[in-house]
XYZ file of C-alpha atoms in Angstrom:
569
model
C 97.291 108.394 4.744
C 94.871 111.265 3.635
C 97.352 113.833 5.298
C 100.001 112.188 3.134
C 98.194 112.256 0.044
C 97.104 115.566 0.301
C 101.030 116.450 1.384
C 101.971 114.689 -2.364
C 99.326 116.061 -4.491
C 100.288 120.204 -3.526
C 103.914 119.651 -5.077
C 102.138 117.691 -7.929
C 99.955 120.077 -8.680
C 102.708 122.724 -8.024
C 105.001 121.061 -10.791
C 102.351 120.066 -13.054
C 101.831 124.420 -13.424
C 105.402 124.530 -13.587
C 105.342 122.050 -16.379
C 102.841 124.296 -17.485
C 104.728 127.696 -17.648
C 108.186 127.095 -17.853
C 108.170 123.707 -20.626
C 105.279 125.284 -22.552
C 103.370 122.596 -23.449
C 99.574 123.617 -22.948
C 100.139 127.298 -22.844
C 96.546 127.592 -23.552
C 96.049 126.288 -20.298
C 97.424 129.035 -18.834
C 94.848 131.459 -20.742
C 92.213 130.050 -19.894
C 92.926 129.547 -15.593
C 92.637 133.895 -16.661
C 89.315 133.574 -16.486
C 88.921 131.639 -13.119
C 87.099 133.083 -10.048
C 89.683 131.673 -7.720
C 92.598 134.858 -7.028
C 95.453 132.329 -6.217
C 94.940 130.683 -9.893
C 94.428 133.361 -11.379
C 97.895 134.762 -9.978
C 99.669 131.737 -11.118
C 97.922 131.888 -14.187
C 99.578 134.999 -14.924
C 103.052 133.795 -13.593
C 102.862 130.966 -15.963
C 102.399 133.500 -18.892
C 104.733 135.478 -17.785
C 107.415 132.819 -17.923
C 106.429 131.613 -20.916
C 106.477 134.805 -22.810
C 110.020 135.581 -21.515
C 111.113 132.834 -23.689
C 111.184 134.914 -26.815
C 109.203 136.437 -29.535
C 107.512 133.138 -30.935
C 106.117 132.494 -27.642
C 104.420 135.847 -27.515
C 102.718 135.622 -30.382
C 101.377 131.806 -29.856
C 99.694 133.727 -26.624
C 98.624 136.425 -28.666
C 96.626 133.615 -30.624
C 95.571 132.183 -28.282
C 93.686 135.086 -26.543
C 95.644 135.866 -23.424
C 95.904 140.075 -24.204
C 91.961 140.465 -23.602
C 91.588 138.747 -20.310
C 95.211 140.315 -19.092
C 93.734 143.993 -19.966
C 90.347 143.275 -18.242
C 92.456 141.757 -15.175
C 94.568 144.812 -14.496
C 91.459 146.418 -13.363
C 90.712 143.540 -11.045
C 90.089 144.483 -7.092
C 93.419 142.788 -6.128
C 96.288 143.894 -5.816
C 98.215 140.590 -6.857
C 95.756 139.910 -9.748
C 96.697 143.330 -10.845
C 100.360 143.014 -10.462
C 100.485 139.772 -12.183
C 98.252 141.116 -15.046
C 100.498 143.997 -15.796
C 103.483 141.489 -15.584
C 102.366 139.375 -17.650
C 101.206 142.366 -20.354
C 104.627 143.893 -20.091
C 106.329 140.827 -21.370
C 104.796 140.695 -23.925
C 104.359 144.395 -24.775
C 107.989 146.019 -23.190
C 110.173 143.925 -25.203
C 108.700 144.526 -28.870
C 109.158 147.835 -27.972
C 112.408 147.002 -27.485
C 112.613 145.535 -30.817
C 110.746 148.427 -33.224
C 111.937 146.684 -36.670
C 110.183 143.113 -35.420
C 107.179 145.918 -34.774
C 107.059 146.870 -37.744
C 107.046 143.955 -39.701
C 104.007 141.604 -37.806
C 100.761 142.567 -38.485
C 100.206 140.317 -35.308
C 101.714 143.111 -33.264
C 99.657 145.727 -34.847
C 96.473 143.752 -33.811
C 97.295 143.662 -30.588
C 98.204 147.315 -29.961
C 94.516 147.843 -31.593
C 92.679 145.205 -29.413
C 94.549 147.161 -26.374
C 92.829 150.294 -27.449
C 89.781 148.978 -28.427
C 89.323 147.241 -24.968
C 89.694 150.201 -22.835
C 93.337 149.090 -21.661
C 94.693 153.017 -21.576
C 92.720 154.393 -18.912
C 93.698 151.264 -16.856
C 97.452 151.312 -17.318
C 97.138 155.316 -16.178
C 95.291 154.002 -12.970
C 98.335 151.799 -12.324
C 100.335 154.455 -12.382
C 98.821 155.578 -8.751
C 99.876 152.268 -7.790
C 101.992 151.703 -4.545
C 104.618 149.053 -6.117
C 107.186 150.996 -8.269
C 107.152 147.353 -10.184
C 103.587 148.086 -11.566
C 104.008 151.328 -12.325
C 107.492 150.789 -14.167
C 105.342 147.842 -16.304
C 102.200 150.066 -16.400
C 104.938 152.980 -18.347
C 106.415 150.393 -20.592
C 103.342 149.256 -22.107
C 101.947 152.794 -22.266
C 105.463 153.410 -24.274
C 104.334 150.367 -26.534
C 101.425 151.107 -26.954
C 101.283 155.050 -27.692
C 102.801 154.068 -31.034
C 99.814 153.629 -32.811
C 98.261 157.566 -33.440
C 94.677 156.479 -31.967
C 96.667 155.034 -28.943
C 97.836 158.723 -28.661
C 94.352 160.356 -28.938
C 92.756 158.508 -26.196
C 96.024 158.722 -24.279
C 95.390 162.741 -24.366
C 91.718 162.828 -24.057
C 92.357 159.865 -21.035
C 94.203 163.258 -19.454
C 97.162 160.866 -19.627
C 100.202 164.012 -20.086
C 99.067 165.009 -16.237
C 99.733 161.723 -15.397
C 102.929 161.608 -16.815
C 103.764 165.214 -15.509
C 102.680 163.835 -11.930
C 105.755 160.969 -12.454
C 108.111 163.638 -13.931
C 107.457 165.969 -11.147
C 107.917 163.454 -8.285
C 111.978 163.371 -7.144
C 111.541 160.311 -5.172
C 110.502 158.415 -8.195
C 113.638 159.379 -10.032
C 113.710 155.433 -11.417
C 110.364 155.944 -13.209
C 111.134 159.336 -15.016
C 113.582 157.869 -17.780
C 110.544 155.488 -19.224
C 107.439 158.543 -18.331
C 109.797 160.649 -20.549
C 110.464 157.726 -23.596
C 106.366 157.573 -23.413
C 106.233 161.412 -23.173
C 107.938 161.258 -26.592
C 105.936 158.943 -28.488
C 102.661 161.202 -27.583
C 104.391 164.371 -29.059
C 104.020 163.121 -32.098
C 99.927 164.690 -31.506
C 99.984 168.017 -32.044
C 97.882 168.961 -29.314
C 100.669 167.192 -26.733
C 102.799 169.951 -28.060
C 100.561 172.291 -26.763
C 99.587 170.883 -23.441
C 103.616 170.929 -22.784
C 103.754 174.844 -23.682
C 100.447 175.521 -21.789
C 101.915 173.503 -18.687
C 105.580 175.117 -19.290
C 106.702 172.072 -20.009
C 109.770 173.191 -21.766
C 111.474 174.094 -18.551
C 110.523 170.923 -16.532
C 112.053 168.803 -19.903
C 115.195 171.313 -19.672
C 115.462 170.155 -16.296
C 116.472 166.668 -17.304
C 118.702 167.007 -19.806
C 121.441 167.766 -17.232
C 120.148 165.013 -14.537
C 123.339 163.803 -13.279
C 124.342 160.038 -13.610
C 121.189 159.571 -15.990
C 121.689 159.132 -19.661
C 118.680 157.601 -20.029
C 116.851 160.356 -18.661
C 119.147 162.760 -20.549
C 118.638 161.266 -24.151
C 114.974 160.609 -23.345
C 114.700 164.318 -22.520
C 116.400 165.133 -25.674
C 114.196 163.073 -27.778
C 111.055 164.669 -25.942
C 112.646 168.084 -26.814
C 113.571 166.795 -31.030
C 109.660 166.114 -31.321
C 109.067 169.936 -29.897
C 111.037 171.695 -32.039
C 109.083 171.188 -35.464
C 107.099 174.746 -34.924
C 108.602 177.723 -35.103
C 106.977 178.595 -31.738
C 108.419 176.136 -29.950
C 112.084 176.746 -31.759
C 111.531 180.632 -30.278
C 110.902 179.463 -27.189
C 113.662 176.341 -27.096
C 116.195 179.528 -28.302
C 114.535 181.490 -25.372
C 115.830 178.979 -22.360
C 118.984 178.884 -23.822
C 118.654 175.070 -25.329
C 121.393 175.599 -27.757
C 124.078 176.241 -24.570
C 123.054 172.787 -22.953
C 122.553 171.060 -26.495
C 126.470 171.978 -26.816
C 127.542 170.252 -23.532
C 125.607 167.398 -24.227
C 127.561 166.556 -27.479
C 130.981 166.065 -25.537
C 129.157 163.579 -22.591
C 130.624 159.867 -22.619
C 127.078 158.356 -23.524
C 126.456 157.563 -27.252
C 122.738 157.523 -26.924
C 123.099 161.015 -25.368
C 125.397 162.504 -27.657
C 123.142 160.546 -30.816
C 119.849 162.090 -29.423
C 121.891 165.595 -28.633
C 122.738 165.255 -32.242
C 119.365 164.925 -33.485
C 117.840 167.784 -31.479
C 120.491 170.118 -32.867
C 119.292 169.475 -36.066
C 115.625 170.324 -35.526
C 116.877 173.440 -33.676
C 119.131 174.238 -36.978
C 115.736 175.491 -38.456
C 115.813 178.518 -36.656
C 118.377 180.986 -37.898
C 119.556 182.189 -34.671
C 120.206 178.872 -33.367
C 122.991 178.485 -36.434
C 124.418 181.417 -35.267
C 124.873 180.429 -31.433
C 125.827 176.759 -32.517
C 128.476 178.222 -34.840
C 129.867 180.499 -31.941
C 129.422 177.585 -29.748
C 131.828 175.818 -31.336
C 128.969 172.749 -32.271
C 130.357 172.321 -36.036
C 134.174 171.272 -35.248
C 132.273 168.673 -32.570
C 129.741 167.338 -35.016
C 132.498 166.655 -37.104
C 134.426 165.131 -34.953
C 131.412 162.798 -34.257
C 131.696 161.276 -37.584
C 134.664 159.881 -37.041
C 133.363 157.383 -34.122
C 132.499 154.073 -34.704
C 128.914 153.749 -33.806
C 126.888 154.476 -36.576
C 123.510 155.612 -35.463
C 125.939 158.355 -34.012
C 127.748 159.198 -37.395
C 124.329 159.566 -38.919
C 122.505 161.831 -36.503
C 125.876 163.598 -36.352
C 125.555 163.712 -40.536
C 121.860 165.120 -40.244
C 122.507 167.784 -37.855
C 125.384 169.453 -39.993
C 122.718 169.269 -42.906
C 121.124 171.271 -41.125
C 123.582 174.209 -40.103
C 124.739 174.443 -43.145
C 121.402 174.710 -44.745
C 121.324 178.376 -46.145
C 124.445 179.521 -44.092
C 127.614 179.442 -45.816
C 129.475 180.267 -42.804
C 128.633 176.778 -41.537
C 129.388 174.738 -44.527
C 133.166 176.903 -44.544
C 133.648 175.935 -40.671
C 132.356 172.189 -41.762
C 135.124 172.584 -44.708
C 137.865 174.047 -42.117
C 137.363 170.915 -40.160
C 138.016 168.681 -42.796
C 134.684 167.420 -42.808
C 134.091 167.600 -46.235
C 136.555 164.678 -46.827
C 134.663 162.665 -43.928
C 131.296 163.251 -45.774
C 132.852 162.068 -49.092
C 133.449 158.832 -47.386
C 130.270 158.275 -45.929
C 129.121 158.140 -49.674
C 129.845 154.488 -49.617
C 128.013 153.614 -46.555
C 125.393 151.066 -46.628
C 122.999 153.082 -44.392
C 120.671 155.177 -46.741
C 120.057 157.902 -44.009
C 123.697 158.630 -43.682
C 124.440 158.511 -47.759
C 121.441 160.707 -48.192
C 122.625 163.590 -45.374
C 126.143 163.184 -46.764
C 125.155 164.027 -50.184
C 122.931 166.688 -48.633
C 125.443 168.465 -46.897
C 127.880 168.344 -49.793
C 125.501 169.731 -51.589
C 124.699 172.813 -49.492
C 129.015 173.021 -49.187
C 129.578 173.331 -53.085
C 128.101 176.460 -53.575
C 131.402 177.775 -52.819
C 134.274 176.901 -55.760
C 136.989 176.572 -53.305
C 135.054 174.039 -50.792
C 133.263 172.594 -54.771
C 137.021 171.762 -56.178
C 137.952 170.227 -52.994
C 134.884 168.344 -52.709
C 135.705 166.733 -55.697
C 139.250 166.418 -55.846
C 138.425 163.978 -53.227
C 136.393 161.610 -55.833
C 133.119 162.602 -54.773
C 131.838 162.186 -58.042
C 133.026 158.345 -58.721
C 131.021 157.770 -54.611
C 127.906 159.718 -56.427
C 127.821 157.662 -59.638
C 127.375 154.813 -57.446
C 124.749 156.904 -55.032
C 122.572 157.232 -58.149
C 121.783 154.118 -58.408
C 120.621 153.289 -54.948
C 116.490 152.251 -55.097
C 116.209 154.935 -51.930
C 114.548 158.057 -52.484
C 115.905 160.374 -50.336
C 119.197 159.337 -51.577
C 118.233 159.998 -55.076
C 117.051 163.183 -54.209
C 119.820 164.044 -52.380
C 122.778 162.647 -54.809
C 121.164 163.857 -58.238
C 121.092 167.598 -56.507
C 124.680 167.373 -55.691
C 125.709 165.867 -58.636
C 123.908 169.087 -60.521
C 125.915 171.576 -58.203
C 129.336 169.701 -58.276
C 129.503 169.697 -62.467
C 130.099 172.670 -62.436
C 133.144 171.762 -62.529
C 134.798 170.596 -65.705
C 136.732 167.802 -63.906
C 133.908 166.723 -62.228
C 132.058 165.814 -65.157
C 134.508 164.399 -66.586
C 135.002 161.939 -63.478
C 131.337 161.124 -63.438
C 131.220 160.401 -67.225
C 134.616 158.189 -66.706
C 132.815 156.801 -63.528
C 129.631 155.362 -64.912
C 127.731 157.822 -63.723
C 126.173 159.740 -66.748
C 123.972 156.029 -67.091
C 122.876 155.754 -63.862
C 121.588 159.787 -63.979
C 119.961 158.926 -68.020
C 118.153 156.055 -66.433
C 116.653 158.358 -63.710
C 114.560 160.374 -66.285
C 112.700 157.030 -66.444
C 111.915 157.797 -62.502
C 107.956 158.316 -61.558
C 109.064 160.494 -58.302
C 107.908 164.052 -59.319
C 111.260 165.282 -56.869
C 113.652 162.710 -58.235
C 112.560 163.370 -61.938
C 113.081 166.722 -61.712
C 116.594 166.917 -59.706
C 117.359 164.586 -62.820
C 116.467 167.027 -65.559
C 118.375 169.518 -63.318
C 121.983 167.331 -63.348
C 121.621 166.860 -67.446
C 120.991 170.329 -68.087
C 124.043 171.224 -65.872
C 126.647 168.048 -67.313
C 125.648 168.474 -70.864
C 127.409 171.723 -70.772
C 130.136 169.297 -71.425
C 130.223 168.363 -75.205
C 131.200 164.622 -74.354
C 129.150 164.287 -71.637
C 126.159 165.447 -74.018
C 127.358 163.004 -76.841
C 127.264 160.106 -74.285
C 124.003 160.837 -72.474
C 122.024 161.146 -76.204
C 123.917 157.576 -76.908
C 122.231 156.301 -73.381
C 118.921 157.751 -74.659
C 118.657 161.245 -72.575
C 116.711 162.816 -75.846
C 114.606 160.440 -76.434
C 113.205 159.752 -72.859
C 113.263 164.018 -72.335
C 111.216 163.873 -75.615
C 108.913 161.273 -74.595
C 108.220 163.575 -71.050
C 107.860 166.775 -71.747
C 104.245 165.909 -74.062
C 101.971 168.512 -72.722
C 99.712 165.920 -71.396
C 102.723 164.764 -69.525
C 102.750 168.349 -67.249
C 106.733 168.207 -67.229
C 107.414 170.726 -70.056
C 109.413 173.250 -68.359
C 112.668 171.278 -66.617
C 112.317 168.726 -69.136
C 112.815 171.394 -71.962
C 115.624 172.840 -70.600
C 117.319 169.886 -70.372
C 116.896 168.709 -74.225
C 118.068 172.179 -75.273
C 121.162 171.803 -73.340
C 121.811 168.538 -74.712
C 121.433 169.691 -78.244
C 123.233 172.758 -78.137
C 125.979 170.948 -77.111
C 125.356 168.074 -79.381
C 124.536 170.366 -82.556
C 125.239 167.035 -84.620
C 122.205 165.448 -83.284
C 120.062 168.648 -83.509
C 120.666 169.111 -87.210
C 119.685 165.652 -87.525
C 116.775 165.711 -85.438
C 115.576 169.357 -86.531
C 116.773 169.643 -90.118
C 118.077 173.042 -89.538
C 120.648 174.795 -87.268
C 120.452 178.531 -85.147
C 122.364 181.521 -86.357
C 124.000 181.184 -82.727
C 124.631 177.453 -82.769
C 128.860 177.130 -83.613
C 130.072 174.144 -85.518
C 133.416 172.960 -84.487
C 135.736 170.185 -84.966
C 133.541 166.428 -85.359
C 130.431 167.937 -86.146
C 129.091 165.495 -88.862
C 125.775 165.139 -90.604
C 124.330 161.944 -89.838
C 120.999 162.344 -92.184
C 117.318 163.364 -90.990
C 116.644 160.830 -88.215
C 112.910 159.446 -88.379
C 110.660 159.919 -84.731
C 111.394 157.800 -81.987
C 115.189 157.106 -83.965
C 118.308 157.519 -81.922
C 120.814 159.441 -84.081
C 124.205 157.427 -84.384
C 127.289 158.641 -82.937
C 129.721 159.647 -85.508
C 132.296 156.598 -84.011
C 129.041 154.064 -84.173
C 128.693 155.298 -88.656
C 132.058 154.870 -89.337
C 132.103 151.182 -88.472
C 128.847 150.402 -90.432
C 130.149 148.962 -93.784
C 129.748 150.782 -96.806
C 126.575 151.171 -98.592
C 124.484 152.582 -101.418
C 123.383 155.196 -99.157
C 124.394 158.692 -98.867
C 128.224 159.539 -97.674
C 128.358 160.843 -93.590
C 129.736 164.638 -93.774
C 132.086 165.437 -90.773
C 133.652 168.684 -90.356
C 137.280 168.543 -89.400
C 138.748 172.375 -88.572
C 142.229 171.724 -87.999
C 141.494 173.216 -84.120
C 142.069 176.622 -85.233
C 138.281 177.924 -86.325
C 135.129 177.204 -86.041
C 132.117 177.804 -88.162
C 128.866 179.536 -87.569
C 126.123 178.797 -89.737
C 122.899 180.078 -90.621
C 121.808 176.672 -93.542
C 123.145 173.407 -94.494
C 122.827 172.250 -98.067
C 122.645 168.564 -98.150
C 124.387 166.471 -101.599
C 123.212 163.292 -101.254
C 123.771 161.365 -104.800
C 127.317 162.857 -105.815
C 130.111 160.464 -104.665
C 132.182 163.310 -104.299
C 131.739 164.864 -100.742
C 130.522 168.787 -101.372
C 129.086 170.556 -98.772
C 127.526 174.247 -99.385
C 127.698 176.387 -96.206
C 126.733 180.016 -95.433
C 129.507 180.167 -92.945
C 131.501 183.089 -91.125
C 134.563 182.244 -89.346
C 135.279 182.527 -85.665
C 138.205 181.440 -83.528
C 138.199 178.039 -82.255
């Protein structure tokens, strides 16, 4: 009878855990059997975690609440090997898949906390003794909380100091552990971020050992992990001298026509760090890497069309040879397009790259023959600053054209640009200043942006206390000189240089702070005792230049004294 009761209390017990780990309904339970002397419970203690995390994100953080990262961290130094194992199971549950998951990251604070209390509790140096470990299961776990948790920038110090890069270079350097090198190289990454990784990986000629990888056969995730390692290298212009030294551009070029998307993507994005360093535009263009980058934006993934976007940014930064190949391609008409895409990063390169293409008026006229302009009014109003940045600088090159800002101005677009004088980004405010000077070379695009407010708001920002005198003021004398109506009104008096033609009008000295009336907004107030509105009508065959305006403003009869000389219209 004993035997037999003992016989029905193991699988009771056993499915009472179960009920335990796998319904989750005293996960606490569970945390707290952590902290038992006995090995065995301790082991199913951190099974019962483990399957309960694996149920998704909630459950995580109920056992981040509930305390279970502190005991795990001190366990994975225990003197057991199973205790161990299960401890590092258990962690990289709940660790591995936010990592997975950056954006939900990002947005708990819960997740923060925890990376910190992993720091702060000495788990680092633990996780790199795992990596000595004899199961490839630990040491696979023991990487893919390091990649979690190296993140966080004080994660990466004591990774460093914790002599942690050996470690890694002890995986990477290992062929039979050819399964580990993909996630040692993903947490390789996150620590070049430091500085001082960067040099540990050129004092340990790392370079060549990460060159290595990025033609591992049968390994994309090696290869784009690699390439990632290699994009956080290149943002010195040592290690650009010495990534053009080993001949990166060559394999950066194969890489770009592999079958793997994440490959090509993070191919993509080291080509356009490397597209800093002028001799790497030249080998890339000989290469043939612009036709293939613009091929890429034509696929249907679009992290890919973005990085793709970004990397012809940058070789055709400064080097009008690129932006004509990118042109010869057809890929300004591609870039046009992406003007309407919902992702910021690709709208902002898009706009960038057109941008750096327009400075040549055969590539400008075809730029926006395509309707970039009506794709940029809309840009302009996006709440993203880099597109802002980027759209107001191409809008500034492209009206140039005389079409072009006429299309914006029929588009909506001159509003959009007025409103972004109001903008309190130093960069954004200034690009702005830069597209009104350029579009108010355009009489009725000058006429409209004063009737949006453009003088006023210029007026308001370039106080001297305000510190924006100098792109402000060029702006507001563009506008007036092509809106001489408005600058007799607001000044009282008119240059020797300034040229009246056909609708200039005399709408009366306007008060401070008063918007002057267009001459279409007078002529439908009604009639009143005040003075008559004097418009100049020339026939369109001559113009006036005039040096003083003598006002009549009692006489019913419309007089107007001039000194004028006569030029052709």
């Amino acid at each position: 009878m004993t035997h037999k009761s003992r016989k029905d209390s193991e699988p009771l017990n056993k499915d009472k855990f179960g009920f335990i780990s796998i319904e989750s309904k005293s996960p606490e339970t569970a945390v707290l059997l952590l902290n038992s002397p006995e090995e065995e419970v301790i082991v199913k203690a951190c099974d019962a975690i483990f399957t309960f995390a694996e149920k998704g994100d909630e459950n995580k953080l109920s056992l981040l609440g509930l305390g279970a990262l502190e005991p795990l961290i001190r366990l994975i130094s225990h003197s057991s090997r199973a205790v161990r194992r299960g401890a590092v199971v258990a962690l990289g549950s709940m660790a591995l898949n936010k990592c997975l998951h950056e954006s939900l990251w990002s947005r708990c604070s819960k997740d923060y906390k925890s990376r910190l209390a992993f720091h702060k509790l000495g788990g680092i140096p633990s996780l790199l003794e795992l990596l000595k470990s004899d199961f490839p299961v630990i040491q696979h776990l023991a990487l893919g909380t390091l990649q979690c948790v190296t993140t966080d920038p004080d994660s990466r110090r004591t990774f460093r100091e914790e002599q942690g890069f050996d470690r890694l270079m002890d995986v990477l350097s290992n062929p039979v552990k050819t399964d580990l090198h993909a996630a040692a190289l993903q947490t390789l990454s996150n620590c070049l971020s430091d500085s001082q990784m960067v040099k540990l990986v050129h004092k340990s000629r790392g370079l060549t050992r990460l060159l290595h990888f990025l033609l591992a056969p049968n390994a994309p995730g090696v290869q784009s992990a690699a390439v990632d390692c290699l994009t956080k290298v290149a943002q010195s212009a040592e290690s650009l001298q010495l990534l053009h030294e080993e001949g990166t551009e060559k394999v950066l070029a194969q890489l770009l026509s592999v079958d793997d998307i994440g490959v090509k993507t993070s191919a993509c994005q080291a080509v356009a760090a490397m597209s800093f360093h002028p001799a790497s535009k030249d080998i890339f263009r000989d290469l043939g890497v612009v036709p293939a980058l613009t091929q890429l934006l034509r696929r249907q993934s679009l992290m890919l069309r973005a990085a793709a976007t970004r990397a012809l940014y940058g070789l055709s930064h400064g080097d009008q040879l690129n932006a004509l190949s990118i042109y010869n391609t057809g890929g300004h008409e591609i870039l046009v397009q992406q003007l309407h895409e919902a992702c910021p990063k690709t709208v902002a390169s898009s706009a960038a790259t057109l941008y750096n293409m327009a400075a040549q008026e055969a590539i400008r006229s075809s730029i926006v023959s395509h309707g970039a302009m009506r794709a940029l009014a809309e840009a302009l109003k996006s709440k993203d600053t880099e597109v802002l940045l980027s759209s107001t600088l191409c809008v500034a090159e492209l009206a140039c054209e005389e079409e072009a800002r006429a299309e914006l101005r029929r588009a909506g677009g001159l509003e959009a640009l007025v409103r972004l004088l109001h903008s309190p980004h130093e960069e954004v405010w200034k690009n702005a200043c830069f597209a009104v000077k350029v579009c108010a070379s355009d009489k009725l695009s000058a006429v409209e942006m004063c009737r949006l407010g453009a003088f006023e708001m210029l007026q308001d920002m370039i106080r001297p206390e305000s510190g924006r005198n100098a792109l402000g003021g060029l702006a507001l004398n563009s506008l007036l000189k092509s809106n001489l109506s408005v600058k007799y009104s607001l000044m009282g008096h008119l240059a020797s240089s300034d040229i009246i033609t056909c609708g200039f009008y005399d709408a009366g000295k306007a008060r401070p702070g008063q918007r002057v009336l267009t001459l279409e907004e007078l002529t439908q107030q009604p009639l009143n005792q005040h003075r008559p509105v004097f418009s100049v009508f020339t026939g369109n065959r001559y113009a006036f230049r005039t040096s003083t305006f003598t006002e009549y403003r009692h006489h019913k009869t419309i007089n107007i004294t001039l000194k004028l000389s006569i030029v052709p219209a």
